[in-house]
C-alpha cells in the first residue's frame, strides 16, 4: 500500500484543506476532465469540505458520455446486419440511442459482443472469417494505444474482416476548446491522471503559456486531489499560471514514449464531434491513409449518423460544466442508472451517475 496510504492520510488532508481556506477568498472555478476524478471527488466528499469560494465543475472526461448520439445510432444500425459482429467495451452496451441500445439489439438476437480489449475483437475476427467484425473505437489517449495495437495485429495477420468505427478523442485540444468557449468560466484544470500517464505533462503547457490557465496533473486519492487544488489556488492567487505534476509517482514529463509512438504510427489528428460540445478542432484522431482499409465507414461505405438530441436530456450542458444533473428535470425520476435516458447516467464515470450514486444535494 506504499504510495497509497500516504495520499489517504486524514490528518495531512485536513491540514491541506485548512490551507486552502487561507489561500484565497476570490470565487474560483476548477474543472476536472476525467471521469475517475469526478467519482473520486464525490466518493471522498471533498466538495462538501471546500471553502465556499471554490467551485468544482465536472467536464467531459467520461469516454462513453462524450460519444455522440449519432455514433450510437450508427452502431445500432450496423448491429442489425447479419454479416456483422459488433464488438465493444461493456459501457457502450447500455448507452441509449434514439430508438434502441446495443443491449436491446443483442436481446433481439443481434451479434453484439463485449470485449476487454480490441485484441479480443481481432481474435473474434480470426474465428469468424465470414463476418465483418466492427470494433467500436471510442475513448481517449488511455485506450487508443491498444486500439492502435489491434490495427498492427490485423496487418500482421493479413486479416481483411476487421475494422474500427472511429470516435477517438484527445484531451489537450478538448481543454483548449473549453477555454475558448466564452460561455464557460474556468480558472484552472485538474488534468486527467490516466491520460497523462500516456501523454505526459508537456502537451498541457500551452494552457498556461497561451491562455494563462493553470493546470495540475493529479492522482485519484483524497491527498492527490486536495494537493492539486492547493497548487492551483496558489498559482491563481500569485498570478503565475503553470502546469504542475503532483502525480509524479506514475506520470512522467515526457509520458510513455512507446504508447505515444504507436498512436502516431497509426493515427493522425482530425476534428471531432463531441456529444453536447459539437465539433472541436483537432480534438480527434483518425486512421492514417495507409490504414483506411480498417476504417468501417470507408470499408462499408457508410457515414456516422447526424446528432439527434434526446428530449429533456441536458447531458451537453452537464459535460460543459454549465449545468449540474440536479437541473435536469429527468434526473432521478425518469432517468436512473437502471433506466438511463442519457449517456451521462450510463457510465460509472458519468457525472449524472456520480450525482445519483453519492446523493449530491
Ligand atoms: Fe441526461 Fe439523465 Fe443526466 Fe438528465 S439526468 S442530463 S436525462 S443523463
GROMACS .gro file of C-alpha atoms and ligand atoms in nm:
model
  369
    1UNK     CA    1   0.000   0.000   0.000
    2UNK     CA    2   0.305   0.225  -0.009
    3UNK     CA    3   0.232   0.523  -0.236
    4UNK     CA    4  -0.137   0.497  -0.150
    5UNK     CA    5  -0.175   0.524   0.228
    6UNK     CA    6   0.030   0.846   0.236
    7UNK     CA    7  -0.218   1.002  -0.003
    8UNK     CA    8  -0.515   0.896   0.210
    9UNK     CA    9  -0.381   1.026   0.540
   10UNK     CA   10  -0.670   1.214   0.702
   11UNK     CA   11  -0.454   1.446   0.916
   12UNK     CA   12  -0.249   1.558   0.614
   13UNK     CA   13  -0.560   1.612   0.401
   14UNK     CA   14  -0.721   1.817   0.682
   15UNK     CA   15  -0.412   2.038   0.705
   16UNK     CA   16  -0.419   2.098   0.329
   17UNK     CA   17  -0.791   2.175   0.337
   18UNK     CA   18  -0.724   2.435   0.608
   19UNK     CA   19  -0.451   2.590   0.391
   20UNK     CA   20  -0.698   2.614   0.101
   21UNK     CA   21  -0.916   2.841   0.317
   22UNK     CA   22  -0.623   3.075   0.372
   23UNK     CA   23  -0.506   3.089   0.013
   24UNK     CA   24  -0.778   3.297  -0.149
   25UNK     CA   25  -1.133   3.421  -0.099
   26UNK     CA   26  -1.192   3.503  -0.465
   27UNK     CA   27  -1.462   3.297  -0.642
   28UNK     CA   28  -1.272   3.024  -0.829
   29UNK     CA   29  -1.396   2.757  -1.071
   30UNK     CA   30  -1.184   2.447  -1.118
   31UNK     CA   31  -1.277   2.187  -1.377
   32UNK     CA   32  -1.182   1.820  -1.366
   33UNK     CA   33  -1.185   1.649  -1.705
   34UNK     CA   34  -1.158   1.287  -1.601
   35UNK     CA   35  -1.448   1.062  -1.504
   36UNK     CA   36  -1.235   0.883  -1.242
   37UNK     CA   37  -1.160   1.220  -1.077
   38UNK     CA   38  -1.532   1.302  -1.079
   39UNK     CA   39  -1.608   0.978  -0.896
   40UNK     CA   40  -1.314   1.023  -0.656
   41UNK     CA   41  -1.426   1.377  -0.568
   42UNK     CA   42  -1.778   1.256  -0.487
   43UNK     CA   43  -1.662   0.938  -0.310
   44UNK     CA   44  -1.425   1.124  -0.078
   45UNK     CA   45  -1.672   1.407  -0.009
   46UNK     CA   46  -1.409   1.671  -0.090
   47UNK     CA   47  -1.663   1.907  -0.248
   48UNK     CA   48  -1.851   1.946   0.081
   49UNK     CA   49  -1.531   2.031   0.271
   50UNK     CA   50  -1.407   2.304   0.038
   51UNK     CA   51  -1.431   2.676   0.119
   52UNK     CA   52  -1.747   2.831  -0.030
   53UNK     CA   53  -1.549   3.032  -0.286
   54UNK     CA   54  -1.414   2.719  -0.460
   55UNK     CA   55  -1.643   2.550  -0.708
   56UNK     CA   56  -1.551   2.219  -0.869
   57UNK     CA   57  -1.713   2.156  -1.205
   58UNK     CA   58  -1.710   1.828  -1.394
   59UNK     CA   59  -1.608   1.844  -1.757
   60UNK     CA   60  -1.611   1.599  -2.045
   61UNK     CA   61  -1.397   1.318  -1.909
   62UNK     CA   62  -1.607   1.008  -1.949
   63UNK     CA   63  -1.547   0.839  -2.290
   64UNK     CA   64  -1.896   0.694  -2.326
   65UNK     CA   65  -2.063   1.022  -2.222
   66UNK     CA   66  -1.885   1.231  -2.487
   67UNK     CA   67  -1.953   0.990  -2.774
   68UNK     CA   68  -2.220   1.149  -2.994
   69UNK     CA   69  -2.569   1.012  -3.016
   70UNK     CA   70  -2.532   0.971  -3.395
   71UNK     CA   71  -2.239   0.733  -3.340
   72UNK     CA   72  -2.451   0.513  -3.110
   73UNK     CA   73  -2.735   0.513  -3.366
   74UNK     CA   74  -2.489   0.405  -3.639
   75UNK     CA   75  -2.353   0.120  -3.423
   76UNK     CA   76  -2.712   0.008  -3.356
   77UNK     CA   77  -2.794   0.014  -3.728
   78UNK     CA   78  -2.483  -0.194  -3.807
   79UNK     CA   79  -2.577  -0.446  -3.535
   80UNK     CA   80  -2.894  -0.524  -3.734
   81UNK     CA   81  -2.689  -0.664  -4.024
   82UNK     CA   82  -2.640  -1.041  -4.033
   83UNK     CA   83  -2.294  -1.012  -4.189
   84UNK     CA   84  -2.157  -0.800  -3.899
   85UNK     CA   85  -2.039  -0.874  -3.544
   86UNK     CA   86  -2.021  -0.562  -3.323
   87UNK     CA   87  -1.751  -0.573  -3.055
   88UNK     CA   88  -1.736  -0.317  -2.778
   89UNK     CA   89  -1.638  -0.234  -2.421
   90UNK     CA   90  -1.920  -0.307  -2.173
   91UNK     CA   91  -2.020   0.055  -2.101
   92UNK     CA   92  -2.131   0.114  -2.459
   93UNK     CA   93  -2.389  -0.166  -2.444
   94UNK     CA   94  -2.637   0.033  -2.233
   95UNK     CA   95  -2.596   0.375  -2.391
   96UNK     CA   96  -2.937   0.470  -2.530
   97UNK     CA   97  -2.956   0.553  -2.898
   98UNK     CA   98  -3.253   0.737  -3.040
   99UNK     CA   99  -3.473   0.424  -3.053
  100UNK     CA  100  -3.274   0.137  -2.900
  101UNK     CA  101  -2.943   0.035  -2.744
  102UNK     CA  102  -2.686  -0.232  -2.828
  103UNK     CA  103  -2.803  -0.428  -2.524
  104UNK     CA  104  -3.161  -0.429  -2.654
  105UNK     CA  105  -3.040  -0.528  -3.002
  106UNK     CA  106  -2.843  -0.816  -2.850
  107UNK     CA  107  -3.156  -0.933  -2.667
  108UNK     CA  108  -3.333  -0.928  -3.005
  109UNK     CA  109  -3.066  -1.157  -3.149
  110UNK     CA  110  -2.803  -0.917  -3.287
  111UNK     CA  111  -2.443  -1.040  -3.278
  112UNK     CA  112  -2.302  -0.788  -3.027
  113UNK     CA  113  -2.011  -0.899  -2.809
  114UNK     CA  114  -1.845  -0.736  -2.509
  115UNK     CA  115  -1.466  -0.744  -2.510
  116UNK     CA  116  -1.199  -0.637  -2.261
  117UNK     CA  117  -0.952  -0.535  -2.530
  118UNK     CA  118  -0.958  -0.462  -2.906
  119UNK     CA  119  -0.718  -0.755  -2.938
  120UNK     CA  120  -1.007  -0.982  -2.825
  121UNK     CA  121  -1.205  -0.836  -3.116
  122UNK     CA  122  -0.921  -0.929  -3.355
  123UNK     CA  123  -0.940  -1.287  -3.224
  124UNK     CA  124  -1.316  -1.288  -3.291
  125UNK     CA  125  -1.239  -1.176  -3.648
  126UNK     CA  126  -0.992  -1.466  -3.687
  127UNK     CA  127  -1.255  -1.712  -3.563
  128UNK     CA  128  -1.531  -1.572  -3.787
  129UNK     CA  129  -1.383  -1.521  -4.134
  130UNK     CA  130  -1.729  -1.499  -4.296
  131UNK     CA  131  -1.832  -1.195  -4.083
  132UNK     CA  132  -1.710  -0.836  -4.068
  133UNK     CA  133  -1.604  -0.763  -3.709
  134UNK     CA  134  -1.653  -0.397  -3.620
  135UNK     CA  135  -1.485  -0.266  -3.305
  136UNK     CA  136  -1.640   0.048  -3.153
  137UNK     CA  137  -1.328   0.262  -3.121
  138UNK     CA  138  -1.415   0.532  -2.869
  139UNK     CA  139  -1.219   0.690  -2.586
  140UNK     CA  140  -0.914   0.898  -2.503
  141UNK     CA  141  -0.538   0.855  -2.511
  142UNK     CA  142  -0.567   0.591  -2.236
  143UNK     CA  143  -0.731   0.332  -2.461
  144UNK     CA  144  -0.604   0.450  -2.800
  145UNK     CA  145  -0.267   0.264  -2.781
  146UNK     CA  146  -0.444  -0.075  -2.752
  147UNK     CA  147  -0.667   0.016  -3.048
  148UNK     CA  148  -0.353   0.105  -3.246
  149UNK     CA  149  -0.206  -0.232  -3.144
  150UNK     CA  150  -0.514  -0.409  -3.282
  151UNK     CA  151  -0.460  -0.234  -3.617
  152UNK     CA  152  -0.095  -0.351  -3.621
  153UNK     CA  153  -0.204  -0.704  -3.534
  154UNK     CA  154  -0.459  -0.710  -3.816
  155UNK     CA  155  -0.188  -0.601  -4.061
  156UNK     CA  156   0.049  -0.872  -3.935
  157UNK     CA  157  -0.222  -1.140  -3.968
  158UNK     CA  158  -0.334  -1.003  -4.305
  159UNK     CA  159  -0.693  -1.015  -4.181
  160UNK     CA  160  -0.950  -0.846  -4.403
  161UNK     CA  161  -1.264  -0.877  -4.188
  162UNK     CA  162  -1.181  -0.636  -3.900
  163UNK     CA  163  -1.249  -0.264  -3.893
  164UNK     CA  164  -1.294   0.015  -3.640
  165UNK     CA  165  -1.579   0.268  -3.620
  166UNK     CA  166  -1.389   0.573  -3.507
  167UNK     CA  167  -1.479   0.837  -3.249
  168UNK     CA  168  -1.142   0.879  -3.078
  169UNK     CA  169  -1.071   1.191  -2.872
  170UNK     CA  170  -0.764   1.370  -2.745
  171UNK     CA  171  -0.770   1.564  -2.421
  172UNK     CA  172  -0.542   1.870  -2.459
  173UNK     CA  173  -0.724   2.000  -2.771
  174UNK     CA  174  -1.054   1.950  -2.590
  175UNK     CA  175  -0.933   2.156  -2.296
  176UNK     CA  176  -0.838   2.429  -2.541
  177UNK     CA  177  -1.192   2.410  -2.686
  178UNK     CA  178  -1.335   2.456  -2.336
  179UNK     CA  179  -1.106   2.753  -2.263
  180UNK     CA  180  -1.212   2.917  -2.590
  181UNK     CA  181  -1.584   2.868  -2.518
  182UNK     CA  182  -1.699   3.208  -2.394
  183UNK     CA  183  -1.994   3.056  -2.211
  184UNK     CA  184  -1.772   2.853  -1.979
  185UNK     CA  185  -1.569   3.005  -1.694
  186UNK     CA  186  -1.263   2.803  -1.596
  187UNK     CA  187  -0.987   2.935  -1.367
  188UNK     CA  188  -0.786   2.613  -1.364
  189UNK     CA  189  -0.790   2.246  -1.456
  190UNK     CA  190  -0.720   1.922  -1.275
  191UNK     CA  191  -0.563   1.724  -1.561
  192UNK     CA  192  -0.666   1.362  -1.611
  193UNK     CA  193  -0.439   1.113  -1.433
  194UNK     CA  194  -0.479   0.815  -1.665
  195UNK     CA  195  -0.449   1.012  -1.991
  196UNK     CA  196  -0.140   1.186  -1.852
  197UNK     CA  197   0.037   0.854  -1.787
  198UNK     CA  198   0.033   0.818  -2.167
  199UNK     CA  199   0.088   1.174  -2.295
  200UNK     CA  200   0.288   1.320  -2.003
  201UNK     CA  201   0.282   1.683  -1.889
  202UNK     CA  202   0.422   1.871  -2.188
  203UNK     CA  203   0.105   1.866  -2.407
  204UNK     CA  204  -0.079   2.081  -2.148
  205UNK     CA  205   0.183   2.358  -2.131
  206UNK     CA  206   0.010   2.574  -2.393
  207UNK     CA  207  -0.281   2.624  -2.150
  208UNK     CA  208  -0.063   2.832  -1.918
  209UNK     CA  209   0.158   2.986  -2.187
  210UNK     CA  210  -0.113   3.083  -2.438
  211UNK     CA  211  -0.421   3.130  -2.220
  212UNK     CA  212  -0.286   3.192  -1.869
  213UNK     CA  213  -0.485   2.897  -1.731
  214UNK     CA  214  -0.301   2.686  -1.472
  215UNK     CA  215  -0.342   2.309  -1.457
  216UNK     CA  216  -0.224   2.032  -1.228
  217UNK     CA  217  -0.185   1.663  -1.317
  218UNK     CA  218  -0.324   1.468  -1.022
  219UNK     CA  219  -0.383   1.114  -0.900
  220UNK     CA  220  -0.706   0.985  -0.752
  221UNK     CA  221  -0.657   0.974  -0.374
  222UNK     CA  222  -0.800   1.247  -0.149
  223UNK     CA  223  -0.448   1.380  -0.082
  224UNK     CA  224  -0.371   1.399  -0.455
  225UNK     CA  225  -0.684   1.599  -0.529
  226UNK     CA  226  -0.659   1.841  -0.236
  227UNK     CA  227  -0.288   1.899  -0.305
  228UNK     CA  228  -0.372   1.971  -0.671
  229UNK     CA  229  -0.636   2.223  -0.556
  230UNK     CA  230  -0.385   2.387  -0.324
  231UNK     CA  231  -0.132   2.421  -0.608
  232UNK     CA  232  -0.399   2.564  -0.839
  233UNK     CA  233  -0.518   2.818  -0.584
  234UNK     CA  234  -0.164   2.929  -0.517
  235UNK     CA  235  -0.093   2.980  -0.888
  236UNK     CA  236  -0.422   3.168  -0.935
  237UNK     CA  237  -0.357   3.385  -0.629
  238UNK     CA  238   0.003   3.460  -0.732
  239UNK     CA  239  -0.098   3.506  -1.100
  240UNK     CA  240   0.172   3.264  -1.202
  241UNK     CA  241  -0.001   3.008  -1.425
  242UNK     CA  242   0.199   2.692  -1.486
  243UNK     CA  243   0.143   2.321  -1.540
  244UNK     CA  244   0.235   2.121  -1.233
  245UNK     CA  245   0.250   1.746  -1.181
  246UNK     CA  246   0.157   1.608  -0.838
  247UNK     CA  247   0.119   1.254  -0.976
  248UNK     CA  248   0.487   1.201  -1.048
  249UNK     CA  249   0.473   0.851  -0.899
  250UNK     CA  250   0.306   0.748  -1.227
  251UNK     CA  251   0.319   1.040  -1.470
  252UNK     CA  252   0.646   1.137  -1.636
  253UNK     CA  253   0.702   1.474  -1.801
  254UNK     CA  254   0.757   1.313  -2.142
  255UNK     CA  255   0.483   1.047  -2.098
  256UNK     CA  256   0.504   0.690  -2.221
  257UNK     CA  257   0.708   0.714  -2.540
  258UNK     CA  258   0.619   0.364  -2.668
  259UNK     CA  259   0.247   0.441  -2.635
  260UNK     CA  260   0.289   0.784  -2.796
  261UNK     CA  261   0.483   0.631  -3.087
  262UNK     CA  262   0.230   0.361  -3.163
  263UNK     CA  263  -0.053   0.617  -3.157
  264UNK     CA  264   0.126   0.842  -3.407
  265UNK     CA  265   0.227   0.544  -3.626
  266UNK     CA  266  -0.137   0.452  -3.680
  267UNK     CA  267  -0.342   0.770  -3.630
  268UNK     CA  268  -0.335   1.135  -3.730
  269UNK     CA  269  -0.511   1.440  -3.586
  270UNK     CA  270  -0.858   1.532  -3.710
  271UNK     CA  271  -1.157   1.737  -3.595
  272UNK     CA  272  -1.402   1.550  -3.377
  273UNK     CA  273  -1.771   1.563  -3.288
  274UNK     CA  274  -1.849   1.561  -2.915
  275UNK     CA  275  -2.184   1.499  -2.752
  276UNK     CA  276  -2.317   1.838  -2.648
  277UNK     CA  277  -2.000   2.024  -2.741
  278UNK     CA  278  -2.028   1.994  -3.120
  279UNK     CA  279  -1.715   1.981  -3.331
  280UNK     CA  280  -1.385   2.069  -3.164
  281UNK     CA  281  -1.096   2.144  -3.396
  282UNK     CA  282  -0.806   1.898  -3.377
  283UNK     CA  283  -0.961   1.707  -3.085
  284UNK     CA  284  -0.985   1.368  -3.254
  285UNK     CA  285  -0.773   1.102  -3.419
  286UNK     CA  286  -0.836   0.909  -3.741
  287UNK     CA  287  -0.653   0.625  -3.913
  288UNK     CA  288  -0.368   0.733  -4.139
  289UNK     CA  289  -0.429   0.690  -4.513
  290UNK     CA  290  -0.239   0.361  -4.531
  291UNK     CA  291  -0.486   0.202  -4.285
  292UNK     CA  292  -0.809   0.315  -4.450
  293UNK     CA  293  -0.896  -0.049  -4.524
  294UNK     CA  294  -0.960  -0.078  -4.148
  295UNK     CA  295  -1.192   0.225  -4.131
  296UNK     CA  296  -1.551   0.092  -4.100
  297UNK     CA  297  -1.704   0.399  -4.264
  298UNK     CA  298  -1.483   0.374  -4.574
  299UNK     CA  299  -1.493  -0.006  -4.591
  300UNK     CA  300  -1.871  -0.035  -4.566
  301UNK     CA  301  -1.949   0.291  -4.750
  302UNK     CA  302  -2.145   0.438  -4.458
  303UNK     CA  303  -2.129   0.763  -4.259
  304UNK     CA  304  -2.190   0.819  -3.892
  305UNK     CA  305  -2.546   0.950  -3.842
  306UNK     CA  306  -2.616   1.311  -3.759
  307UNK     CA  307  -2.667   1.405  -3.397
  308UNK     CA  308  -3.025   1.388  -3.262
  309UNK     CA  309  -3.093   1.540  -2.921
  310UNK     CA  310  -3.263   1.320  -2.662
  311UNK     CA  311  -3.575   1.502  -2.542
  312UNK     CA  312  -3.530   1.651  -2.196
  313UNK     CA  313  -3.169   1.532  -2.152
  314UNK     CA  314  -2.921   1.812  -2.076
  315UNK     CA  315  -2.607   1.594  -2.098
  316UNK     CA  316  -2.449   1.852  -2.331
  317UNK     CA  317  -2.470   2.131  -2.073
  318UNK     CA  318  -2.358   1.893  -1.797
  319UNK     CA  319  -2.049   1.799  -2.000
  320UNK     CA  320  -1.959   2.166  -2.039
  321UNK     CA  321  -1.999   2.221  -1.665
  322UNK     CA  322  -2.271   2.479  -1.740
  323UNK     CA  323  -2.543   2.289  -1.554
  324UNK     CA  324  -2.547   2.016  -1.291
  325UNK     CA  325  -2.756   1.699  -1.321
  326UNK     CA  326  -2.982   1.841  -1.047
  327UNK     CA  327  -3.101   2.097  -1.300
  328UNK     CA  328  -3.226   1.818  -1.529
  329UNK     CA  329  -3.599   1.750  -1.484
  330UNK     CA  330  -3.544   1.381  -1.559
  331UNK     CA  331  -3.269   1.325  -1.300
  332UNK     CA  332  -3.354   1.051  -1.052
  333UNK     CA  333  -3.711   1.035  -1.188
  334UNK     CA  334  -3.732   0.912  -1.547
  335UNK     CA  335  -3.350   0.883  -1.564
  336UNK     CA  336  -3.169   0.648  -1.323
  337UNK     CA  337  -2.872   0.411  -1.364
  338UNK     CA  338  -3.118   0.122  -1.413
  339UNK     CA  339  -3.310   0.314  -1.678
  340UNK     CA  340  -3.069   0.575  -1.818
  341UNK     CA  341  -3.203   0.832  -2.063
  342UNK     CA  342  -2.867   0.991  -2.148
  343UNK     CA  343  -2.508   0.870  -2.164
  344UNK     CA  344  -2.401   1.067  -1.854
  345UNK     CA  345  -2.615   0.831  -1.642
  346UNK     CA  346  -2.488   0.510  -1.805
  347UNK     CA  347  -2.120   0.502  -1.733
  348UNK     CA  348  -1.980   0.460  -1.381
  349UNK     CA  349  -1.773   0.768  -1.464
  350UNK     CA  350  -2.063   0.983  -1.582
  351UNK     CA  351  -2.145   1.298  -1.386
  352UNK     CA  352  -2.516   1.215  -1.359
  353UNK     CA  353  -2.430   0.865  -1.232
  354UNK     CA  354  -2.193   1.018  -0.974
  355UNK     CA  355  -2.462   1.260  -0.851
  356UNK     CA  356  -2.709   0.971  -0.832
  357UNK     CA  357  -2.474   0.733  -0.651
  358UNK     CA  358  -2.346   0.980  -0.394
  359UNK     CA  359  -2.674   1.169  -0.344
  360UNK     CA  360  -2.529   1.513  -0.412
  361UNK     CA  361  -2.756   1.791  -0.293
  362LIG    FE1  362  -2.942   1.326  -1.938
  362LIG    FE2  363  -3.029   1.168  -1.740
  362LIG    FE3  364  -2.828   1.330  -1.695
  362LIG    FE4  365  -3.072   1.430  -1.730
  362LIG     S1  366  -3.003   1.301  -1.561
  362LIG     S2  367  -2.881   1.506  -1.818
  362LIG     S3  368  -3.154   1.284  -1.880
  362LIG     S4  369  -2.829   1.159  -1.839
   0.00000   0.00000   0.00000
